[in-house]
Short mmCIF file of C-alpha atoms and ligand atoms in Angstrom, two decimals:
data_model
loop_
_atom_site.label_atom_id
_atom_site.label_comp_id
_atom_site.label_asym_id
_atom_site.label_seq_id
_atom_site.Cartn_x
_atom_site.Cartn_y
_atom_site.Cartn_z
CA MET A 6 63.64 53.41 -33.46
CA LYS A 7 65.99 51.30 -35.40
CA ALA A 8 65.18 47.59 -36.35
CA ALA A 9 67.08 46.08 -38.68
CA GLN A 10 64.35 43.83 -40.47
CA ILE A 11 64.01 40.23 -42.70
CA VAL A 12 61.81 41.91 -46.04
CA ALA A 13 61.80 38.92 -47.63
CA PRO A 14 63.91 36.00 -47.86
CA LYS A 15 67.50 35.83 -48.69
CA GLU A 16 66.73 40.04 -49.05
CA PRO A 17 69.54 41.99 -47.17
CA LEU A 18 67.67 42.29 -43.96
CA GLU A 19 66.48 46.29 -44.53
CA LEU A 20 67.52 48.68 -40.92
CA LYS A 21 64.21 51.16 -41.21
CA ASP A 22 63.10 53.05 -38.27
CA LEU A 23 60.55 51.55 -36.13
CA GLU A 24 57.59 53.67 -33.94
CA MET A 25 58.52 53.26 -30.52
CA PRO A 26 56.83 50.56 -28.84
CA LYS A 27 54.02 52.11 -26.18
CA PRO A 28 53.93 48.35 -23.17
CA LYS A 29 49.83 48.27 -22.35
CA GLU A 30 48.73 46.56 -19.54
CA SER A 31 51.30 43.77 -18.30
CA GLU A 32 53.70 44.11 -21.02
CA VAL A 33 57.03 45.59 -20.52
CA VAL A 34 58.98 47.04 -23.19
CA LEU A 35 63.12 47.21 -23.15
CA LYS A 36 66.43 48.84 -24.17
CA VAL A 37 67.72 45.86 -26.20
CA LYS A 38 71.51 45.95 -24.63
CA ALA A 39 73.17 42.53 -26.55
CA VAL A 40 71.49 39.96 -29.23
CA GLY A 41 72.63 36.51 -29.96
CA VAL A 42 72.94 36.09 -33.29
CA CYS A 43 71.79 31.82 -33.50
CA HIS A 44 71.77 30.01 -36.91
CA SER A 45 67.78 30.04 -36.67
CA ASP A 46 68.21 33.30 -37.94
CA LEU A 47 69.78 32.15 -41.06
CA HIS A 48 66.90 29.81 -41.72
CA LEU A 49 63.91 32.18 -41.15
CA TRP A 50 66.33 34.61 -43.29
CA ASP A 51 66.85 31.93 -45.64
CA GLY A 52 62.64 31.57 -45.30
CA GLY A 53 62.29 28.02 -44.03
CA TYR A 54 63.79 24.89 -44.63
CA ASP A 55 64.45 22.23 -47.07
CA THR A 56 63.37 18.63 -46.96
CA GLY A 57 66.21 17.22 -48.99
CA SER A 58 63.40 15.95 -51.96
CA GLY A 59 63.08 18.41 -53.65
CA THR A 60 60.52 20.91 -51.82
CA PHE A 61 60.97 23.65 -49.43
CA MET A 62 59.27 24.24 -45.70
CA LYS A 63 58.69 27.72 -46.09
CA ALA A 64 58.59 29.90 -43.05
CA THR A 65 55.59 32.13 -43.98
CA ASP A 66 53.32 28.08 -43.74
CA ARG A 67 53.96 28.10 -40.77
CA GLY A 68 52.87 31.91 -39.82
CA VAL A 69 56.13 33.75 -39.74
CA LYS A 70 55.28 37.02 -41.95
CA PHE A 71 57.59 39.86 -43.07
CA PRO A 72 59.55 41.94 -43.00
CA VAL A 73 60.02 40.83 -39.25
CA THR A 74 62.59 42.09 -36.61
CA PRO A 75 64.76 38.15 -36.12
CA GLY A 76 66.05 37.85 -31.99
CA HIS A 77 65.41 35.56 -29.94
CA GLU A 78 68.22 35.26 -27.51
CA VAL A 79 67.92 39.65 -26.06
CA VAL A 80 68.93 41.01 -23.06
CA GLY A 81 68.12 44.25 -22.01
CA SER A 82 66.97 47.38 -19.61
CA VAL A 83 63.22 47.83 -18.54
CA THR A 84 62.36 51.04 -20.21
CA GLN A 85 58.35 51.83 -20.02
CA ILE A 86 55.98 48.64 -18.71
CA GLY A 87 52.17 48.86 -18.47
CA THR A 88 49.40 49.56 -15.82
CA SER A 89 49.59 46.31 -14.90
CA VAL A 90 53.22 44.59 -14.54
CA SER A 91 54.50 43.58 -11.11
CA GLY A 92 57.55 42.82 -9.11
CA ILE A 93 59.07 44.77 -12.30
CA LYS A 94 60.55 48.31 -12.54
CA ILE A 95 61.56 50.64 -14.80
CA GLY A 96 66.21 50.41 -14.93
CA ASP A 97 66.17 46.40 -14.50
CA GLN A 98 68.39 44.04 -16.54
CA VAL A 99 66.60 40.90 -18.14
CA LEU A 100 66.62 38.30 -20.33
CA VAL A 101 64.02 37.25 -21.86
CA TYR A 102 61.97 33.72 -22.28
CA PRO A 103 61.51 34.12 -26.32
CA TRP A 104 58.97 30.72 -26.44
CA ILE A 105 55.97 32.95 -25.94
CA GLY A 106 53.18 30.18 -26.57
CA CYS A 107 49.05 30.54 -26.84
CA GLY A 108 48.44 30.08 -23.38
CA MET A 109 45.60 27.64 -23.49
CA CYS A 110 46.57 25.06 -26.05
CA PRO A 111 47.88 21.72 -23.86
CA ALA A 112 51.60 22.18 -23.90
CA CYS A 113 50.99 25.85 -22.89
CA LYS A 114 49.32 24.30 -19.75
CA ALA A 115 51.94 21.99 -19.13
CA GLY A 116 54.59 25.38 -18.52
CA ASN A 117 55.89 24.38 -22.21
CA GLU A 118 55.44 27.11 -24.24
CA ASN A 119 58.31 26.11 -25.92
CA LEU A 120 55.82 23.34 -27.70
CA CYS A 121 53.27 25.27 -28.65
CA ASP A 122 50.60 24.04 -31.23
CA THR A 123 49.76 28.06 -32.29
CA PRO A 124 53.45 29.89 -30.94
CA ARG A 125 54.61 33.63 -31.02
CA SER A 126 58.33 33.39 -29.93
CA LEU A 127 59.49 36.93 -30.43
CA GLY A 128 62.06 37.41 -33.10
CA VAL A 129 60.32 34.75 -34.83
CA PHE A 130 56.49 34.98 -35.17
CA GLN A 131 56.91 39.49 -33.29
CA ASN A 132 59.66 41.63 -33.67
CA GLY A 133 62.61 41.01 -31.90
CA GLY A 134 66.00 42.78 -30.67
CA TYR A 135 67.73 43.31 -33.82
CA ALA A 136 66.29 46.73 -32.96
CA GLU A 137 67.26 49.41 -30.08
CA TYR A 138 63.91 48.46 -28.15
CA VAL A 139 61.91 45.74 -27.76
CA LEU A 140 58.13 44.88 -27.04
CA VAL A 141 57.78 42.51 -24.70
CA PRO A 142 53.79 40.71 -24.23
CA HIS A 143 53.66 39.96 -20.91
CA PHE A 144 56.02 40.31 -17.64
CA LYS A 145 56.06 37.24 -16.75
CA TYR A 146 58.49 36.55 -19.41
CA LEU A 147 61.45 38.80 -17.91
CA ILE A 148 64.28 37.22 -15.70
CA LYS A 149 65.79 39.03 -13.58
CA ILE A 150 69.55 38.65 -14.09
CA SER A 151 72.33 40.28 -12.34
CA GLY A 152 75.75 38.56 -11.37
CA ILE A 153 76.36 37.38 -14.94
CA ASP A 154 78.04 39.03 -18.23
CA LEU A 155 75.05 40.36 -20.13
CA GLU A 156 76.04 38.95 -23.61
CA GLY A 157 76.90 35.97 -22.52
CA ALA A 158 73.29 35.66 -20.72
CA ALA A 159 71.55 36.38 -23.65
CA SER A 160 72.67 33.67 -25.86
CA LEU A 161 71.87 31.38 -22.71
CA ALA A 162 67.58 32.02 -24.13
CA CYS A 163 68.04 30.27 -27.05
CA SER A 164 72.06 28.09 -27.18
CA GLY A 165 71.91 27.79 -23.54
CA LEU A 166 68.06 27.00 -23.25
CA THR A 167 67.42 24.24 -26.17
CA ALA A 168 71.15 22.20 -24.95
CA PHE A 169 70.43 22.31 -21.26
CA THR A 170 67.07 20.34 -22.87
CA ALA A 171 69.08 17.96 -25.65
CA VAL A 172 71.43 17.38 -22.45
CA LYS A 173 68.17 16.22 -19.99
CA LYS A 174 66.71 14.20 -23.11
CA THR A 175 69.28 11.97 -23.53
CA LYS A 176 69.71 11.24 -20.30
CA ALA A 177 73.37 10.52 -20.58
CA GLY A 178 75.18 8.97 -16.86
CA PRO A 179 78.34 9.10 -15.45
CA GLN A 180 80.93 7.51 -17.55
CA GLU A 181 78.16 6.59 -20.53
CA PHE A 182 79.66 8.23 -23.37
CA LEU A 183 77.88 11.13 -25.18
CA VAL A 184 78.53 12.14 -28.92
CA ILE A 185 78.00 16.05 -29.47
CA ILE A 186 77.79 16.50 -33.10
CA GLY A 187 78.59 20.47 -34.19
CA ALA A 188 80.25 22.62 -31.98
CA GLY A 189 78.81 25.53 -32.89
CA GLY A 190 76.81 28.56 -30.07
CA LEU A 191 74.46 25.16 -29.56
CA GLY A 192 76.97 22.45 -29.24
CA LEU A 193 79.80 24.35 -27.23
CA MET A 194 77.19 24.97 -24.30
CA ALA A 195 76.17 21.58 -24.74
CA ILE A 196 79.18 20.43 -23.70
CA GLN A 197 80.04 22.44 -21.02
CA ILE A 198 75.99 22.24 -19.47
CA ALA A 199 77.12 18.11 -19.90
CA LYS A 200 80.24 18.03 -18.13
CA ALA A 201 78.08 19.36 -15.47
CA ILE A 202 75.60 18.43 -15.19
CA THR A 203 75.45 14.51 -16.21
CA LYS A 204 79.48 13.78 -15.65
CA SER A 205 79.48 12.00 -19.20
CA ILE A 206 82.02 11.14 -21.46
CA VAL A 207 81.83 13.45 -24.50
CA ILE A 208 83.05 13.14 -28.04
CA ASN A 209 82.60 16.44 -30.36
CA VAL A 210 82.25 16.07 -33.57
CA ASP A 211 82.99 19.17 -36.40
CA LEU A 212 83.87 19.68 -39.13
CA ASP A 213 86.01 22.49 -38.71
CA ASP A 214 88.76 22.21 -36.27
CA LYS A 215 88.88 25.64 -34.84
CA LYS A 216 85.93 24.35 -33.30
CA LEU A 217 87.24 21.44 -32.24
CA GLU A 218 89.38 23.42 -30.38
CA ALA A 219 86.59 25.25 -28.78
CA ALA A 220 84.84 21.88 -27.74
CA LYS A 221 88.09 20.75 -25.90
CA LYS A 222 88.76 24.42 -24.37
CA MET A 223 84.62 23.83 -23.27
CA GLY A 224 85.65 20.43 -21.82
CA ALA A 225 85.59 17.81 -24.27
CA ASP A 226 87.12 14.09 -23.69
CA HIS A 227 87.60 14.16 -27.01
CA VAL A 228 87.26 15.41 -29.98
CA VAL A 229 86.99 14.06 -34.21
CA ASN A 230 86.61 15.64 -37.30
CA SER A 231 83.44 15.26 -39.13
CA LYS A 232 85.68 15.17 -42.57
CA SER A 233 87.71 12.45 -41.33
CA PRO A 234 87.22 9.20 -43.31
CA ASP A 235 86.99 7.09 -40.49
CA ILE A 236 84.92 8.74 -38.31
CA VAL A 237 82.44 5.88 -37.32
CA GLN A 238 85.75 2.72 -36.37
CA LYS A 239 87.11 6.61 -34.56
CA ILE A 240 84.17 7.01 -32.81
CA ILE A 241 83.27 3.00 -31.36
CA SER A 242 86.31 2.93 -30.96
CA ILE A 243 86.60 5.98 -28.54
CA CYS A 244 83.21 3.27 -27.25
CA ASN A 245 85.36 0.90 -26.49
CA GLY A 246 83.26 -1.05 -29.50
CA LYS A 247 80.34 -0.98 -28.71
CA GLY A 248 78.97 3.28 -29.19
CA ALA A 249 77.56 5.37 -28.09
CA GLU A 250 74.92 5.34 -25.52
CA SER A 251 73.19 8.73 -26.25
CA ILE A 252 73.99 11.16 -29.13
CA ILE A 253 72.46 14.79 -29.55
CA ASP A 254 72.71 16.20 -33.32
CA PHE A 255 73.03 19.84 -33.36
CA VAL A 256 73.46 20.06 -37.33
CA ASN A 257 70.60 17.58 -38.57
CA ALA A 258 71.70 16.81 -41.28
CA PRO A 259 72.17 13.32 -43.80
CA SER A 260 75.67 13.01 -43.67
CA THR A 261 75.43 13.60 -39.77
CA VAL A 262 71.99 11.48 -39.02
CA LYS A 263 73.46 8.49 -40.95
CA MET A 264 76.70 8.97 -38.66
CA GLY A 265 74.91 9.08 -35.70
CA LEU A 266 72.66 6.35 -36.06
CA ALA A 267 76.26 3.50 -37.34
CA VAL A 268 77.50 5.03 -33.48
CA LEU A 269 74.34 4.42 -31.99
CA ARG A 270 74.56 1.68 -29.80
CA LYS A 271 71.96 -0.83 -28.39
CA ARG A 272 69.64 1.11 -26.18
CA GLY A 273 70.78 4.06 -26.56
CA ASN A 274 68.69 7.89 -27.63
CA LEU A 275 69.28 9.55 -30.66
CA VAL A 276 68.61 13.50 -29.90
CA LEU A 277 68.34 15.73 -33.38
CA VAL A 278 68.20 19.52 -32.29
CA GLY A 279 69.38 20.66 -36.10
CA LEU A 280 67.88 22.22 -38.81
CA PHE A 281 70.10 22.38 -41.21
CA GLY A 282 67.14 20.28 -43.36
CA GLY A 283 67.44 16.85 -45.97
CA SER A 284 65.95 13.84 -45.68
CA ALA A 285 67.23 10.15 -44.38
CA GLU A 286 67.24 7.08 -45.64
CA ILE A 287 67.02 4.53 -42.11
CA VAL A 288 67.25 0.54 -42.00
CA LEU A 289 64.42 -0.12 -40.50
CA PRO A 290 64.58 -3.01 -37.74
CA THR A 291 67.57 -1.89 -36.91
CA ILE A 292 64.90 0.27 -35.02
CA PRO A 293 63.71 -2.02 -32.43
CA LEU A 294 66.41 -4.27 -32.58
CA LYS A 295 68.20 -2.45 -30.96
CA ALA A 296 65.59 -0.58 -29.72
CA ILE A 297 66.68 2.88 -29.81
CA THR A 298 65.06 6.08 -28.97
CA ILE A 299 64.89 9.25 -31.68
CA GLN A 300 63.47 12.42 -30.06
CA GLY A 301 63.21 16.23 -31.70
CA ALA A 302 64.10 18.34 -29.00
CA TYR A 303 62.91 22.38 -29.44
CA THR A 304 64.03 25.06 -27.72
CA GLY A 305 62.79 25.01 -23.76
CA ASN A 306 60.40 25.79 -21.50
CA TYR A 307 60.61 28.32 -18.42
CA GLN A 308 61.45 26.84 -15.91
CA ASP A 309 64.38 25.57 -17.02
CA LEU A 310 65.59 28.88 -18.39
CA VAL A 311 64.91 30.02 -14.84
CA GLU A 312 67.38 26.76 -13.40
CA LEU A 313 70.29 28.04 -16.13
CA VAL A 314 70.02 30.95 -15.39
CA GLU A 315 71.55 30.00 -11.95
CA LEU A 316 73.73 27.25 -13.20
CA ALA A 317 75.20 30.40 -14.97
CA LYS A 318 74.81 32.55 -12.01
CA SER A 319 76.96 29.24 -10.20
CA GLY A 320 79.93 29.44 -13.36
CA VAL A 321 79.50 26.47 -14.64
CA ILE A 322 78.52 27.12 -17.87
CA ASN A 323 80.33 30.09 -19.75
CA PRO A 324 79.05 31.30 -23.13
CA ILE A 325 81.50 32.07 -25.24
CA ILE A 326 80.91 35.36 -27.59
CA SER A 327 83.71 35.99 -29.76
CA LYS A 328 82.13 39.22 -32.10
CA ARG A 329 80.19 42.09 -31.46
CA TYR A 330 78.39 44.21 -34.18
CA SER A 331 76.27 47.41 -34.52
CA ILE A 332 72.83 47.05 -34.83
CA ALA A 333 73.66 48.19 -39.05
CA GLN A 334 75.96 45.78 -39.45
CA ALA A 335 73.22 43.09 -38.56
CA ASN A 336 73.56 41.48 -42.53
CA ASN A 337 77.27 41.07 -42.13
CA ALA A 338 77.11 39.45 -38.72
CA LEU A 339 74.99 36.78 -40.58
CA GLU A 340 76.89 36.50 -42.96
CA ASP A 341 80.07 35.43 -40.68
CA LEU A 342 77.67 33.11 -38.68
CA LYS A 343 76.59 31.57 -42.54
CA GLN A 344 80.61 31.08 -43.59
CA GLY A 345 81.72 29.73 -40.45
CA LYS A 346 84.05 32.86 -39.10
CA ILE A 347 81.94 32.55 -35.81
CA VAL A 348 83.54 30.47 -32.55
CA GLY A 349 80.52 30.11 -29.91
CA ARG A 350 78.34 33.67 -30.27
CA ALA A 351 78.39 36.66 -31.97
CA VAL A 352 76.25 39.37 -30.25
CA ILE A 353 74.60 42.72 -32.02
CA ASN A 354 74.52 44.95 -30.06
CA PRO A 355 71.77 47.69 -30.21
P1 LIG B 404 76.21 26.73 -35.86
O1 LIG B 404 76.38 27.94 -36.93
O2 LIG B 404 76.79 27.98 -34.56
O3 LIG B 404 77.02 26.04 -36.18
C1 LIG B 404 76.45 24.70 -36.10
C2 LIG B 404 78.18 23.97 -35.61
O4 LIG B 404 77.58 22.72 -36.81
C3 LIG B 404 78.88 24.47 -36.53
O5 LIG B 404 80.25 24.48 -35.42
C4 LIG B 404 79.83 24.04 -38.37
O6 LIG B 404 80.90 23.73 -38.51
C5 LIG B 404 79.25 22.84 -37.90
N1 LIG B 404 78.43 21.93 -38.92
C6 LIG B 404 78.10 21.25 -39.91
N2 LIG B 404 77.92 21.24 -40.46
C7 LIG B 404 78.29 19.98 -40.14
C8 LIG B 404 78.36 18.51 -40.31
N3 LIG B 404 77.96 18.40 -41.73
N4 LIG B 404 79.36 18.05 -40.15
C9 LIG B 404 79.77 18.11 -38.48
N5 LIG B 404 79.50 19.58 -37.68
C10 LIG B 404 79.19 20.66 -39.47
O7 LIG B 404 75.17 26.98 -35.30
P2 LIG B 404 73.61 26.89 -34.38
O8 LIG B 404 73.25 28.12 -34.01
O9 LIG B 404 74.62 26.09 -32.83
O10 LIG B 404 72.66 26.44 -34.28
C11 LIG B 404 72.65 24.33 -34.76
C12 LIG B 404 70.98 24.42 -35.44
O11 LIG B 404 70.51 24.00 -34.34
C13 LIG B 404 70.92 25.24 -36.28
O12 LIG B 404 70.50 25.44 -37.21
C14 LIG B 404 69.91 25.79 -35.91
O13 LIG B 404 68.79 26.66 -36.44
C15 LIG B 404 69.60 25.50 -34.68
N6 LIG B 404 68.52 25.14 -33.20
C16 LIG B 404 67.60 24.17 -33.08
C17 LIG B 404 66.79 24.33 -32.33
C18 LIG B 404 66.19 23.72 -31.70
O14 LIG B 404 65.33 24.21 -30.61
N7 LIG B 404 65.62 22.69 -32.25
C19 LIG B 404 67.06 26.04 -31.21
C20 LIG B 404 68.45 26.42 -32.18
C21 LIG B 404 69.24 26.08 -33.22
ZN1 LIG B 405 68.40 29.84 -31.56
#
């Protein structure tokens, strides 16, 4: 079977002919129908994250082994099942929960495999969906999908789920101000989810007017270009001069965190999600004086994905899929994302 693999950081992905996976016991093999192209695939391709202080956080130090097939937003149809699989049959259309953990650590035991101490996520630590077929280690990670667009469903596994968790973490309420930084795959999902479940007033920030246009279409009440020199004043004045109760930063770079902290009001909540890299200086007394909360969010748990699929079925979330690629075009897909050419999500149809 064909798979596009990252063989080494920053080297072009190679189209390889890999052996067909054979499922044992509770394992399942899917024919991949669509796989989302996430900005995290770009970081994996880069080989890790810039710390902003002259060092680099290597993916291999976190347990990634190259070559690896990326792709963690996977929708497919079941083609083979192991001997102890139940509730899933050949031909089922399924979405994969890719944030697979060890099953033994405190996070896994509490149902939060996404926060596992030794993660085994699909498309990161084991081969993912930039391939004709993918092996899923256990049938419990599959969610049957029917009645929703397959390509849109793929993007629920990461961009949707991560946005969902982040929105919940803000605890934003009706008529409160929620600033969403970034209008990419994650940001556009978060706008729709926030409008649906929090009824807060959403202000979206991005540096690309095309993305901001899409943000408006997805329901953002206000959009502001971060290149604007008086961005902080602009946002604070939208927030009645007090600042925003909540912020989700889907970029999380030095400039966005600085801006976020400047527009966060007293008692506010800042949720950091993006992995663009770098480090930031924080004026320490402001944290207790404003009694703000700064927290990180990493994807979401299985139960949240089940809930999100139901939300999508009800028509509340409409993922934007703006470009499609073949598996042989995996490098082009990643390059286009890197250059900011994708509005919403791109998918690969192997
Ligand atoms: P994307 O490329 O689709 O979107 C990024 C958006 O940010 C673009 O619209 C871009 O114009 C905008 N942007 C970039 N720099 C900016 C700046 N300085 N100011 C304002 N806007 C800026 O990316 P994505 O797939 O939405 O992912 C966003 C980030 O979230 C990536 O770093 C990704 O790795 C990370 N991520 C984190 C998690 C998690 O669980 N924490 C999960 C998935 C993705
Ligand atoms: Zn992702």
